Amino acid sequence: MLRCWCVLVLLLCVTRPVSAQEPLQRIAFGSCAKQDKPQPIWDAVVETKPQLFLFIGDNIYGDTEDMTVLKQKWDLLGAQPGYQKLKQTCPVLATWDDHDYGANDAGAEYPKKRESQQLFQDFFGIPKDSPRRQREGVYHAEIFGPPGRRVQILLLDARYFRGP
Protein backbone atom coordinates (compact mmCIF):
# COMPACT_ATOMS: atom_id res chain seq x y z
CA MET A 1 0.00 0.00 0.00
CA LEU A 2 2.82 2.42 0.73
CA ARG A 3 3.97 2.16 -2.87
CA CYS A 4 0.69 3.66 -4.00
CA TRP A 5 0.87 6.66 -1.71
CA CYS A 6 3.65 8.56 -0.03
CA VAL A 7 1.19 10.16 2.35
CA LEU A 8 -2.02 8.74 3.78
CA VAL A 9 -3.33 10.04 7.02
CA LEU A 10 -6.74 9.21 8.37
CA LEU A 11 -8.32 11.26 11.08
CA LEU A 12 -10.91 9.02 12.65
CA CYS A 13 -13.58 10.08 15.07
CA VAL A 14 -16.94 8.77 16.12
CA THR A 15 -19.72 9.00 13.54
CA ARG A 16 -20.59 9.89 10.00
CA PRO A 17 -23.09 12.74 9.62
CA VAL A 18 -26.59 11.96 8.45
CA SER A 19 -27.13 15.45 7.05
CA ALA A 20 -25.11 18.48 6.01
CA GLN A 21 -26.01 20.13 9.31
CA GLU A 22 -24.20 17.56 11.41
CA PRO A 23 -20.56 18.24 12.30
CA LEU A 24 -17.79 16.91 10.13
CA GLN A 25 -15.93 14.38 12.26
CA ARG A 26 -14.12 12.02 9.91
CA ILE A 27 -11.71 13.28 7.27
CA ALA A 28 -9.33 11.22 5.17
CA PHE A 29 -6.63 12.71 3.02
CA GLY A 30 -3.87 11.51 0.79
CA SER A 31 -1.55 12.29 -2.07
CA CYS A 32 0.98 10.77 -4.45
CA ALA A 33 -1.33 8.31 -6.20
CA LYS A 34 0.39 6.40 -8.99
CA GLN A 35 -2.45 6.18 -11.49
CA ASP A 36 -0.85 3.35 -13.47
CA LYS A 37 -0.39 1.05 -10.45
CA PRO A 38 -2.92 -0.98 -8.45
CA GLN A 39 -4.39 1.12 -5.64
CA PRO A 40 -5.75 -1.21 -2.96
CA ILE A 41 -5.47 1.66 -0.47
CA TRP A 42 -8.86 2.96 -1.60
CA ASP A 43 -10.61 -0.02 -0.05
CA ALA A 44 -8.96 0.73 3.29
CA VAL A 45 -9.98 4.40 3.03
CA VAL A 46 -13.59 3.51 2.21
CA GLU A 47 -13.73 1.07 5.15
CA THR A 48 -13.02 3.95 7.55
CA LYS A 49 -16.22 5.66 6.33
CA PRO A 50 -14.81 9.16 5.85
CA GLN A 51 -17.25 12.03 5.57
CA LEU A 52 -14.80 13.90 3.36
CA PHE A 53 -11.68 13.00 1.38
CA LEU A 54 -9.01 15.59 0.61
CA PHE A 55 -6.64 14.95 -2.29
CA ILE A 56 -3.69 17.19 -1.43
CA GLY A 57 -1.51 16.99 -4.53
CA ASP A 58 0.32 14.68 -6.89
CA ASN A 59 -3.05 13.04 -7.35
CA ILE A 60 -1.61 11.63 -10.57
CA TYR A 61 1.85 11.66 -12.09
CA GLY A 62 1.13 13.54 -15.31
CA ASP A 63 4.50 15.15 -16.04
CA THR A 64 3.68 16.20 -19.59
CA GLU A 65 2.75 19.18 -21.73
CA ASP A 66 0.57 16.94 -23.91
CA MET A 67 -2.97 17.46 -22.66
CA THR A 68 -4.20 14.28 -24.35
CA VAL A 69 -1.67 12.29 -22.33
CA LEU A 70 -2.51 14.22 -19.15
CA LYS A 71 -6.22 13.48 -19.61
CA GLN A 72 -5.45 9.79 -20.15
CA LYS A 73 -3.59 9.76 -16.84
CA TRP A 74 -6.53 11.40 -15.05
CA ASP A 75 -8.77 8.81 -16.68
CA LEU A 76 -6.59 6.01 -15.28
CA LEU A 77 -7.15 7.34 -11.77
CA GLY A 78 -10.86 7.71 -12.45
CA ALA A 79 -11.03 4.09 -13.59
CA GLN A 80 -9.61 2.75 -10.31
CA PRO A 81 -12.50 0.73 -8.78
CA GLY A 82 -11.63 1.77 -5.23
CA TYR A 83 -11.53 5.44 -6.16
CA GLN A 84 -14.92 5.10 -7.85
CA LYS A 85 -16.27 3.56 -4.65
CA LEU A 86 -14.84 6.41 -2.57
CA LYS A 87 -16.57 9.01 -4.76
CA GLN A 88 -19.87 7.25 -4.12
CA THR A 89 -19.42 7.38 -0.34
CA CYS A 90 -18.19 10.92 0.37
CA PRO A 91 -17.28 14.24 -1.23
CA VAL A 92 -13.77 14.56 -2.64
CA LEU A 93 -12.04 17.95 -2.58
CA ALA A 94 -8.65 18.45 -4.19
CA THR A 95 -5.71 20.67 -4.92
CA TRP A 96 -2.67 19.87 -7.00
CA ASP A 97 1.08 19.78 -6.76
CA ASP A 98 3.69 19.66 -9.50
CA HIS A 99 3.10 16.23 -11.02
CA ASP A 100 -0.65 16.59 -11.53
CA TYR A 101 -0.16 20.24 -12.50
CA GLY A 102 1.93 18.97 -15.39
CA ALA A 103 5.68 18.94 -14.78
CA ASN A 104 8.14 18.22 -12.00
CA ASP A 105 8.72 21.37 -9.92
CA ALA A 106 6.67 23.48 -12.37
CA GLY A 107 5.24 26.84 -11.45
CA ALA A 108 3.91 29.95 -13.20
CA GLU A 109 6.12 29.26 -16.23
CA TYR A 110 4.34 26.00 -17.11
CA PRO A 111 2.98 26.71 -20.63
CA LYS A 112 -0.11 24.50 -20.32
CA LYS A 113 -1.32 25.64 -16.91
CA ARG A 114 -4.72 26.86 -18.15
CA GLU A 115 -5.40 23.66 -20.06
CA SER A 116 -4.19 21.58 -17.12
CA GLN A 117 -6.49 23.49 -14.78
CA GLN A 118 -9.45 22.73 -17.03
CA LEU A 119 -8.62 19.00 -17.01
CA PHE A 120 -8.28 19.10 -13.21
CA GLN A 121 -11.64 20.82 -12.81
CA ASP A 122 -13.30 18.45 -15.27
CA PHE A 123 -11.94 15.41 -13.42
CA PHE A 124 -13.11 16.65 -10.02
CA GLY A 125 -16.55 17.59 -11.35
CA ILE A 126 -16.37 21.35 -10.87
CA PRO A 127 -19.56 22.65 -12.53
CA LYS A 128 -19.05 24.51 -15.83
CA ASP A 129 -20.77 27.60 -14.37
CA SER A 130 -18.77 27.61 -11.12
CA PRO A 131 -16.89 30.83 -10.30
CA ARG A 132 -13.86 28.57 -9.74
CA ARG A 133 -13.69 28.11 -13.52
CA GLN A 134 -13.39 31.86 -14.04
CA ARG A 135 -10.24 32.34 -11.97
CA GLU A 136 -6.65 31.25 -12.33
CA GLY A 137 -5.51 28.46 -10.03
CA VAL A 138 -7.34 25.68 -8.20
CA TYR A 139 -7.43 27.16 -4.69
CA HIS A 140 -10.72 26.67 -2.89
CA ALA A 141 -12.38 26.94 0.51
CA GLU A 142 -15.44 25.18 1.82
CA ILE A 143 -17.26 25.15 5.16
CA PHE A 144 -18.92 22.06 6.63
CA GLY A 145 -21.17 21.66 9.65
CA PRO A 146 -23.60 23.71 11.72
CA PRO A 147 -22.82 27.02 13.43
CA GLY A 148 -20.56 26.54 16.41
CA ARG A 149 -19.23 23.24 15.05
CA ARG A 150 -18.00 24.27 11.63
CA VAL A 151 -14.92 23.03 9.87
CA GLN A 152 -13.42 25.19 7.15
CA ILE A 153 -11.29 23.44 4.55
CA LEU A 154 -8.75 25.64 2.75
CA LEU A 155 -7.07 24.16 -0.30
CA LEU A 156 -4.16 26.24 -1.54
CA ASP A 157 -2.62 26.31 -5.00
CA ALA A 158 1.15 26.44 -4.60
CA ARG A 159 1.87 25.95 -8.34
CA TYR A 160 -0.11 28.26 -10.63
CA PHE A 161 1.57 31.49 -9.51
CA ARG A 162 4.82 29.99 -8.17
CA GLY A 163 7.92 31.93 -9.14
CA PRO A 164 11.40 30.53 -9.74
PDB file of N, CA and C in Angstrom, residues 23-105:
ATOM      1  N   PRO A  23     -21.977  17.880  12.365  1.00  0.00           N
ATOM      2  CA  PRO A  23     -20.558  18.238  12.302  1.00  0.00           C
ATOM      3  C   PRO A  23     -19.725  17.221  11.524  1.00  0.00           C
ATOM      4  N   LEU A  24     -18.745  17.737  10.846  1.00  0.00           N
ATOM      5  CA  LEU A  24     -17.786  16.908  10.129  1.00  0.00           C
ATOM      6  C   LEU A  24     -16.810  16.333  11.144  1.00  0.00           C
ATOM      7  N   GLN A  25     -16.763  15.011  11.245  1.00  0.00           N
ATOM      8  CA  GLN A  25     -15.934  14.380  12.262  1.00  0.00           C
ATOM      9  C   GLN A  25     -14.918  13.395  11.710  1.00  0.00           C
ATOM     10  N   ARG A  26     -15.020  13.038  10.452  1.00  0.00           N
ATOM     11  CA  ARG A  26     -14.120  12.020   9.914  1.00  0.00           C
ATOM     12  C   ARG A  26     -13.615  12.473   8.547  1.00  0.00           C
ATOM     13  N   ILE A  27     -12.348  12.808   8.497  1.00  0.00           N
ATOM     14  CA  ILE A  27     -11.715  13.285   7.271  1.00  0.00           C
ATOM     15  C   ILE A  27     -10.568  12.346   6.927  1.00  0.00           C
ATOM     16  N   ALA A  28     -10.484  11.985   5.663  1.00  0.00           N
ATOM     17  CA  ALA A  28      -9.333  11.223   5.173  1.00  0.00           C
ATOM     18  C   ALA A  28      -8.632  12.094   4.139  1.00  0.00           C
ATOM     19  N   PHE A  29      -7.328  11.988   4.080  1.00  0.00           N
ATOM     20  CA  PHE A  29      -6.632  12.706   3.016  1.00  0.00           C
ATOM     21  C   PHE A  29      -5.404  11.948   2.574  1.00  0.00           C
ATOM     22  N   GLY A  30      -5.004  12.218   1.351  1.00  0.00           N
ATOM     23  CA  GLY A  30      -3.865  11.511   0.794  1.00  0.00           C
ATOM     24  C   GLY A  30      -3.322  12.229  -0.417  1.00  0.00           C
ATOM     25  N   SER A  31      -2.208  11.717  -0.904  1.00  0.00           N
ATOM     26  CA  SER A  31      -1.550  12.290  -2.075  1.00  0.00           C
ATOM     27  C   SER A  31      -0.689  11.217  -2.721  1.00  0.00           C
ATOM     28  N   CYS A  32      -0.033  11.613  -3.804  1.00  0.00           N
ATOM     29  CA  CYS A  32       0.978  10.772  -4.454  1.00  0.00           C
ATOM     30  C   CYS A  32       0.414   9.451  -4.953  1.00  0.00           C
ATOM     31  N   ALA A  33      -0.707   9.514  -5.641  1.00  0.00           N
ATOM     32  CA  ALA A  33      -1.328   8.311  -6.200  1.00  0.00           C
ATOM     33  C   ALA A  33      -0.717   8.006  -7.566  1.00  0.00           C
ATOM     34  N   LYS A  34      -0.178   6.849  -7.706  1.00  0.00           N
ATOM     35  CA  LYS A  34       0.389   6.402  -8.986  1.00  0.00           C
ATOM     36  C   LYS A  34      -0.742   5.800  -9.814  1.00  0.00           C
ATOM     37  N   GLN A  35      -1.248   6.569 -10.752  1.00  0.00           N
ATOM     38  CA  GLN A  35      -2.446   6.180 -11.495  1.00  0.00           C
ATOM     39  C   GLN A  35      -2.288   4.900 -12.300  1.00  0.00           C
ATOM     40  N   ASP A  36      -1.072   4.532 -12.644  1.00  0.00           N
ATOM     41  CA  ASP A  36      -0.853   3.347 -13.473  1.00  0.00           C
ATOM     42  C   ASP A  36      -0.540   2.092 -12.656  1.00  0.00           C
ATOM     43  N   LYS A  37      -0.656   2.186 -11.347  1.00  0.00           N
ATOM     44  CA  LYS A  37      -0.394   1.047 -10.453  1.00  0.00           C
ATOM     45  C   LYS A  37      -1.690   0.643  -9.752  1.00  0.00           C
ATOM     46  N   PRO A  38      -1.764  -0.594  -9.272  1.00  0.00           N
ATOM     47  CA  PRO A  38      -2.922  -0.976  -8.448  1.00  0.00           C
ATOM     48  C   PRO A  38      -2.994  -0.081  -7.205  1.00  0.00           C
ATOM     49  N   GLN A  39      -4.199   0.235  -6.785  1.00  0.00           N
ATOM     50  CA  GLN A  39      -4.392   1.125  -5.636  1.00  0.00           C
ATOM     51  C   GLN A  39      -5.336   0.498  -4.614  1.00  0.00           C
ATOM     52  N   PRO A  40      -4.888  -0.561  -3.956  1.00  0.00           N
ATOM     53  CA  PRO A  40      -5.746  -1.209  -2.957  1.00  0.00           C
ATOM     54  C   PRO A  40      -6.029  -0.320  -1.749  1.00  0.00           C
ATOM     55  N   ILE A  41      -5.280   0.756  -1.604  1.00  0.00           N
ATOM     56  CA  ILE A  41      -5.469   1.656  -0.465  1.00  0.00           C
ATOM     57  C   ILE A  41      -6.884   2.227  -0.422  1.00  0.00           C
ATOM     58  N   TRP A  42      -7.520   2.387  -1.586  1.00  0.00           N
ATOM     59  CA  TRP A  42      -8.865   2.962  -1.598  1.00  0.00           C
ATOM     60  C   TRP A  42      -9.845   2.138  -0.783  1.00  0.00           C
ATOM     61  N   ASP A  43      -9.709   0.829  -0.835  1.00  0.00           N
ATOM     62  CA  ASP A  43     -10.612  -0.021  -0.047  1.00  0.00           C
ATOM     63  C   ASP A  43     -10.451   0.250   1.443  1.00  0.00           C
ATOM     64  N   ALA A  44      -9.210   0.429   1.880  1.00  0.00           N
ATOM     65  CA  ALA A  44      -8.961   0.734   3.294  1.00  0.00           C
ATOM     66  C   ALA A  44      -9.543   2.093   3.663  1.00  0.00           C
ATOM     67  N   VAL A  45      -9.415   3.068   2.768  1.00  0.00           N
ATOM     68  CA  VAL A  45      -9.975   4.398   3.029  1.00  0.00           C
ATOM     69  C   VAL A  45     -11.494   4.305   3.141  1.00  0.00           C
ATOM     70  N   VAL A  46     -12.127   3.642   2.205  1.00  0.00           N
ATOM     71  CA  VAL A  46     -13.594   3.514   2.214  1.00  0.00           C
ATOM     72  C   VAL A  46     -14.073   2.811   3.477  1.00  0.00           C
ATOM     73  N   GLU A  47     -13.341   1.808   3.934  1.00  0.00           N
ATOM     74  CA  GLU A  47     -13.730   1.071   5.150  1.00  0.00           C
ATOM     75  C   GLU A  47     -13.776   1.964   6.385  1.00  0.00           C
ATOM     76  N   THR A  48     -13.013   3.044   6.396  1.00  0.00           N
ATOM     77  CA  THR A  48     -13.022   3.948   7.550  1.00  0.00           C
ATOM     78  C   THR A  48     -14.224   4.892   7.542  1.00  0.00           C
ATOM     79  N   LYS A  49     -15.004   4.855   6.476  1.00  0.00           N
ATOM     80  CA  LYS A  49     -16.219   5.662   6.334  1.00  0.00           C
ATOM     81  C   LYS A  49     -15.959   7.157   6.520  1.00  0.00           C
ATOM     82  N   PRO A  50     -15.051   7.719   5.723  1.00  0.00           N
ATOM     83  CA  PRO A  50     -14.815   9.160   5.851  1.00  0.00           C
ATOM     84  C   PRO A  50     -16.037   9.955   5.396  1.00  0.00           C
ATOM     85  N   GLN A  51     -16.198  11.114   5.986  1.00  0.00           N
ATOM     86  CA  GLN A  51     -17.254  12.026   5.571  1.00  0.00           C
ATOM     87  C   GLN A  51     -16.750  12.947   4.470  1.00  0.00           C
ATOM     88  N   LEU A  52     -15.431  13.027   4.337  1.00  0.00           N
ATOM     89  CA  LEU A  52     -14.796  13.899   3.356  1.00  0.00           C
ATOM     90  C   LEU A  52     -13.424  13.330   3.041  1.00  0.00           C
ATOM     91  N   PHE A  53     -13.033  13.385   1.775  1.00  0.00           N
ATOM     92  CA  PHE A  53     -11.680  13.002   1.385  1.00  0.00           C
ATOM     93  C   PHE A  53     -11.018  14.206   0.740  1.00  0.00           C
ATOM     94  N   LEU A  54      -9.794  14.499   1.175  1.00  0.00           N
ATOM     95  CA  LEU A  54      -9.006  15.589   0.608  1.00  0.00           C
ATOM     96  C   LEU A  54      -7.837  15.009  -0.173  1.00  0.00           C
ATOM     97  N   PHE A  55      -7.785  15.309  -1.449  1.00  0.00           N
ATOM     98  CA  PHE A  55      -6.639  14.951  -2.289  1.00  0.00           C
ATOM     99  C   PHE A  55      -5.721  16.165  -2.259  1.00  0.00           C
ATOM    100  N   ILE A  56      -4.523  16.023  -1.704  1.00  0.00           N
ATOM    101  CA  ILE A  56      -3.693  17.195  -1.428  1.00  0.00           C
ATOM    102  C   ILE A  56      -2.481  17.339  -2.347  1.00  0.00           C
ATOM    103  N   GLY A  57      -2.542  16.751  -3.517  1.00  0.00           N
ATOM    104  CA  GLY A  57      -1.513  16.989  -4.527  1.00  0.00           C
ATOM    105  C   GLY A  57      -0.816  15.737  -4.999  1.00  0.00           C
ATOM    106  N   ASP A  58      -0.251  15.842  -6.202  1.00  0.00           N
ATOM    107  CA  ASP A  58       0.322  14.682  -6.887  1.00  0.00           C
ATOM    108  C   ASP A  58      -0.719  13.566  -6.931  1.00  0.00           C
ATOM    109  N   ASN A  59      -1.933  13.964  -7.269  1.00  0.00           N
ATOM    110  CA  ASN A  59      -3.055  13.037  -7.350  1.00  0.00           C
ATOM    111  C   ASN A  59      -2.863  12.047  -8.494  1.00  0.00           C
ATOM    112  N   ILE A  60      -2.120  12.485  -9.498  1.00  0.00           N
ATOM    113  CA  ILE A  60      -1.612  11.626 -10.568  1.00  0.00           C
ATOM    114  C   ILE A  60      -0.176  12.068 -10.837  1.00  0.00           C
ATOM    115  N   TYR A  61       0.520  11.282 -11.623  1.00  0.00           N
ATOM    116  CA  TYR A  61       1.850  11.663 -12.092  1.00  0.00           C
ATOM    117  C   TYR A  61       1.744  11.919 -13.586  1.00  0.00           C
ATOM    118  N   GLY A  62       1.357  13.154 -13.919  1.00  0.00           N
ATOM    119  CA  GLY A  62       1.133  13.543 -15.307  1.00  0.00           C
ATOM    120  C   GLY A  62       2.426  13.832 -16.037  1.00  0.00           C
ATOM    121  N   ASP A  63       3.173  14.800 -15.526  1.00  0.00           N
ATOM    122  CA  ASP A  63       4.499  15.153 -16.038  1.00  0.00           C
ATOM    123  C   ASP A  63       4.553  15.207 -17.558  1.00  0.00           C
ATOM    124  N   THR A  64       3.715  16.062 -18.141  1.00  0.00           N
ATOM    125  CA  THR A  64       3.677  16.202 -19.593  1.00  0.00           C
ATOM    126  C   THR A  64       3.088  17.555 -19.968  1.00  0.00           C
ATOM    127  N   GLU A  65       3.409  18.010 -21.170  1.00  0.00           N
ATOM    128  CA  GLU A  65       2.747  19.182 -21.735  1.00  0.00           C
ATOM    129  C   GLU A  65       1.706  18.769 -22.767  1.00  0.00           C
ATOM    130  N   ASP A  66       1.560  17.478 -22.978  1.00  0.00           N
ATOM    131  CA  ASP A  66       0.574  16.943 -23.912  1.00  0.00           C
ATOM    132  C   ASP A  66      -0.729  16.704 -23.146  1.00  0.00           C
ATOM    133  N   MET A  67      -1.728  17.527 -23.421  1.00  0.00           N
ATOM    134  CA  MET A  67      -2.974  17.459 -22.657  1.00  0.00           C
ATOM    135  C   MET A  67      -3.767  16.183 -22.938  1.00  0.00           C
ATOM    136  N   THR A  68      -3.562  15.568 -24.081  1.00  0.00           N
ATOM    137  CA  THR A  68      -4.204  14.278 -24.352  1.00  0.00           C
ATOM    138  C   THR A  68      -3.641  13.218 -23.414  1.00  0.00           C
ATOM    139  N   VAL A  69      -2.330  13.231 -23.246  1.00  0.00           N
ATOM    140  CA  VAL A  69      -1.674  12.289 -22.331  1.00  0.00           C
ATOM    141  C   VAL A  69      -2.090  12.582 -20.894  1.00  0.00           C
ATOM    142  N   LEU A  70      -2.128  13.860 -20.518  1.00  0.00           N
ATOM    143  CA  LEU A  70      -2.515  14.216 -19.151  1.00  0.00           C
ATOM    144  C   LEU A  70      -3.944  13.748 -18.861  1.00  0.00           C
ATOM    145  N   LYS A  71      -4.845  13.946 -19.807  1.00  0.00           N
ATOM    146  CA  LYS A  71      -6.225  13.480 -19.609  1.00  0.00           C
ATOM    147  C   LYS A  71      -6.269  11.961 -19.464  1.00  0.00           C
ATOM    148  N   GLN A  72      -5.489  11.255 -20.257  1.00  0.00           N
ATOM    149  CA  GLN A  72      -5.452   9.790 -20.145  1.00  0.00           C
ATOM    150  C   GLN A  72      -5.003   9.364 -18.752  1.00  0.00           C
ATOM    151  N   LYS A  73      -4.071  10.102 -18.180  1.00  0.00           N
ATOM    152  CA  LYS A  73      -3.590   9.760 -16.839  1.00  0.00           C
ATOM    153  C   LYS A  73      -4.663  10.043 -15.791  1.00  0.00           C
ATOM    154  N   TRP A  74      -5.397  11.145 -15.946  1.00  0.00           N
ATOM    155  CA  TRP A  74      -6.532  11.400 -15.050  1.00  0.00           C
ATOM    156  C   TRP A  74      -7.566  10.285 -15.199  1.00  0.00           C
ATOM    157  N   ASP A  75      -7.799   9.875 -16.438  1.00  0.00           N
ATOM    158  CA  ASP A  75      -8.775   8.810 -16.684  1.00  0.00           C
ATOM    159  C   ASP A  75      -8.368   7.498 -16.015  1.00  0.00           C
ATOM    160  N   LEU A  76      -7.064   7.225 -15.974  1.00  0.00           N
ATOM    161  CA  LEU A  76      -6.594   6.014 -15.285  1.00  0.00           C
ATOM    162  C   LEU A  76      -6.953   6.055 -13.804  1.00  0.00           C
ATOM    163  N   LEU A  77      -6.754   7.214 -13.174  1.00  0.00           N
ATOM    164  CA  LEU A  77      -7.151   7.340 -11.768  1.00  0.00           C
ATOM    165  C   LEU A  77      -8.656   7.155 -11.635  1.00  0.00           C
ATOM    166  N   GLY A  78      -9.407   7.809 -12.507  1.00  0.00           N
ATOM    167  CA  GLY A  78     -10.861   7.713 -12.445  1.00  0.00           C
ATOM    168  C   GLY A  78     -11.390   6.305 -12.652  1.00  0.00           C
ATOM    169  N   ALA A  79     -10.621   5.468 -13.330  1.00  0.00           N
ATOM    170  CA  ALA A  79     -11.033   4.087 -13.588  1.00  0.00           C
ATOM    171  C   ALA A  79     -10.701   3.138 -12.442  1.00  0.00           C
ATOM    172  N   GLN A  80      -9.953   3.601 -11.455  1.00  0.00           N
ATOM    173  CA  GLN A  80      -9.613   2.748 -10.311  1.00  0.00           C
ATOM    174  C   GLN A  80     -10.906   2.402  -9.559  1.00  0.00           C
ATOM    175  N   PRO A  81     -11.248   1.115  -9.436  1.00  0.00           N
ATOM    176  CA  PRO A  81     -12.504   0.729  -8.777  1.00  0.00           C
ATOM    177  C   PRO A  81     -12.636   1.275  -7.353  1.00  0.00           C
ATOM    178  N   GLY A  82     -11.570   1.259  -6.599  1.00  0.00           N
ATOM    179  CA  GLY A  82     -11.631   1.765  -5.232  1.00  0.00           C
ATOM    180  C   GLY A  82     -11.887   3.257  -5.180  1.00  0.00           C
ATOM    181  N   TYR A  83     -11.292   4.002  -6.111  1.00  0.00           N
ATOM    182  CA  TYR A  83     -11.527   5.445  -6.161  1.00  0.00           C
ATOM    183  C   TYR A  83     -12.982   5.717  -6.546  1.00  0.00           C
ATOM    184  N   GLN A  84     -13.515   4.951  -7.473  1.00  0.00           N
ATOM    185  CA  GLN A  84     -14.923   5.101  -7.845  1.00  0.00           C
ATOM    186  C   GLN A  84     -15.832   4.862  -6.645  1.00  0.00           C
ATOM    187  N   LYS A  85     -15.492   3.865  -5.855  1.00  0.00           N
ATOM    188  CA  LYS A  85     -16.274   3.559  -4.651  1.00  0.00           C
ATOM    189  C   LYS A  85     -16.194   4.717  -3.652  1.00  0.00           C
ATOM    190  N   LEU A  86     -15.003   5.276  -3.476  1.00  0.00           N
ATOM    191  CA  LEU A  86     -14.842   6.415  -2.565  1.00  0.00           C
ATOM    192  C   LEU A  86     -15.739   7.567  -2.986  1.00  0.00           C
ATOM    193  N   LYS A  87     -15.753   7.896  -4.270  1.00  0.00           N
ATOM    194  CA  LYS A  87     -16.565   9.010  -4.763  1.00  0.00           C
ATOM    195  C   LYS A  87     -18.052   8.797  -4.505  1.00  0.00           C
ATOM    196  N   GLN A  88     -18.463   7.545  -4.401  1.00  0.00           N
ATOM    197  CA  GLN A  88     -19.871   7.250  -4.116  1.00  0.00           C
ATOM    198  C   GLN A  88     -20.196   7.376  -2.631  1.00  0.00           C
ATOM    199  N   THR A  89     -19.172   7.380  -1.782  1.00  0.00           N
ATOM    200  CA  THR A  89     -19.422   7.375  -0.338  1.00  0.00           C
ATOM    201  C   THR A  89     -19.209   8.722   0.341  1.00  0.00           C
ATOM    202  N   CYS A  90     -18.436   9.618  -0.270  1.00  0.00           N
ATOM    203  CA  CYS A  90     -18.186  10.919   0.369  1.00  0.00           C
ATOM    204  C   CYS A  90     -17.719  11.930  -0.665  1.00  0.00           C
ATOM    205  N   PRO A  91     -17.828  13.220  -0.334  1.00  0.00           N
ATOM    206  CA  PRO A  91     -17.283  14.239  -1.229  1.00  0.00           C
ATOM    207  C   PRO A  91     -15.759  14.130  -1.297  1.00  0.00           C
ATOM    208  N   VAL A  92     -15.213  14.511  -2.446  1.00  0.00           N
ATOM    209  CA  VAL A  92     -13.767  14.561  -2.643  1.00  0.00           C
ATOM    210  C   VAL A  92     -13.417  15.989  -3.037  1.00  0.00           C
ATOM    211  N   LEU A  93     -12.570  16.628  -2.250  1.00  0.00           N
ATOM    212  CA  LEU A  93     -12.040  17.948  -2.585  1.00  0.00           C
ATOM    213  C   LEU A  93     -10.564  17.781  -2.903  1.00  0.00           C
ATOM    214  N   ALA A  94     -10.033  18.654  -3.766  1.00  0.00           N
ATOM    215  CA  ALA A  94      -8.651  18.448  -4.192  1.00  0.00           C
ATOM    216  C   ALA A  94      -7.933  19.748  -4.508  1.00  0.00           C
ATOM    217  N   THR A  95      -6.625  19.681  -4.360  1.00  0.00           N
ATOM    218  CA  THR A  95      -5.714  20.667  -4.923  1.00  0.00           C
ATOM    219  C   THR A  95      -4.640  19.882  -5.646  1.00  0.00           C
ATOM    220  N   TRP A  96      -3.726  20.580  -6.274  1.00  0.00           N
ATOM    221  CA  TRP A  96      -2.674  19.865  -7.002  1.00  0.00           C
ATOM    222  C   TRP A  96      -1.300  20.238  -6.500  1.00  0.00           C
ATOM    223  N   ASP A  97      -0.330  19.467  -6.945  1.00  0.00           N
ATOM    224  CA  ASP A  97       1.079  19.783  -6.760  1.00  0.00           C
ATOM    225  C   ASP A  97       1.719  19.675  -8.141  1.00  0.00           C
ATOM    226  N   ASP A  98       3.016  19.555  -8.205  1.00  0.00           N
ATOM    227  CA  ASP A  98       3.690  19.656  -9.495  1.00  0.00           C
ATOM    228  C   ASP A  98       3.346  18.559 -10.495  1.00  0.00           C
ATOM    229  N   HIS A  99       3.267  17.321 -10.064  1.00  0.00           N
ATOM    230  CA  HIS A  99       3.101  16.225 -11.023  1.00  0.00           C
ATOM    231  C   HIS A  99       1.717  16.194 -11.665  1.00  0.00           C
ATOM    232  N   ASP A 100       0.676  16.523 -10.928  1.00  0.00           N
ATOM    233  CA  ASP A 100      -0.654  16.587 -11.531  1.00  0.00           C
ATOM    234  C   ASP A 100      -0.898  17.933 -12.206  1.00  0.00           C
ATOM    235  N   TYR A 101      -0.140  18.945 -11.828  1.00  0.00           N
ATOM    236  CA  TYR A 101      -0.158  20.241 -12.505  1.00  0.00           C
ATOM    237  C   TYR A 101       0.375  20.062 -13.918  1.00  0.00           C
ATOM    238  N   GLY A 102       1.452  19.277 -14.048  1.00  0.00           N
ATOM    239  CA  GLY A 102       1.925  18.969 -15.387  1.00  0.00           C
ATOM    240  C   GLY A 102       3.398  18.684 -15.545  1.00  0.00           C
ATOM    241  N   ALA A 103       4.240  19.171 -14.633  1.00  0.00           N
ATOM    242  CA  ALA A 103       5.679  18.938 -14.783  1.00  0.00           C
ATOM    243  C   ALA A 103       6.356  19.015 -13.419  1.00  0.00           C
ATOM    244  N   ASN A 104       7.395  18.238 -13.252  1.00  0.00           N
ATOM    245  CA  ASN A 104       8.137  18.217 -11.998  1.00  0.00           C
ATOM    246  C   ASN A 104       8.637  19.617 -11.645  1.00  0.00           C
ATOM    247  N   ASP A 105       8.313  20.069 -10.451  1.00  0.00           N
ATOM    248  CA  ASP A 105       8.722  21.372  -9.919  1.00  0.00           C
ATOM    249  C   ASP A 105       8.212  22.568 -10.724  1.00  0.00           C
TER     250      ASP A 105
END
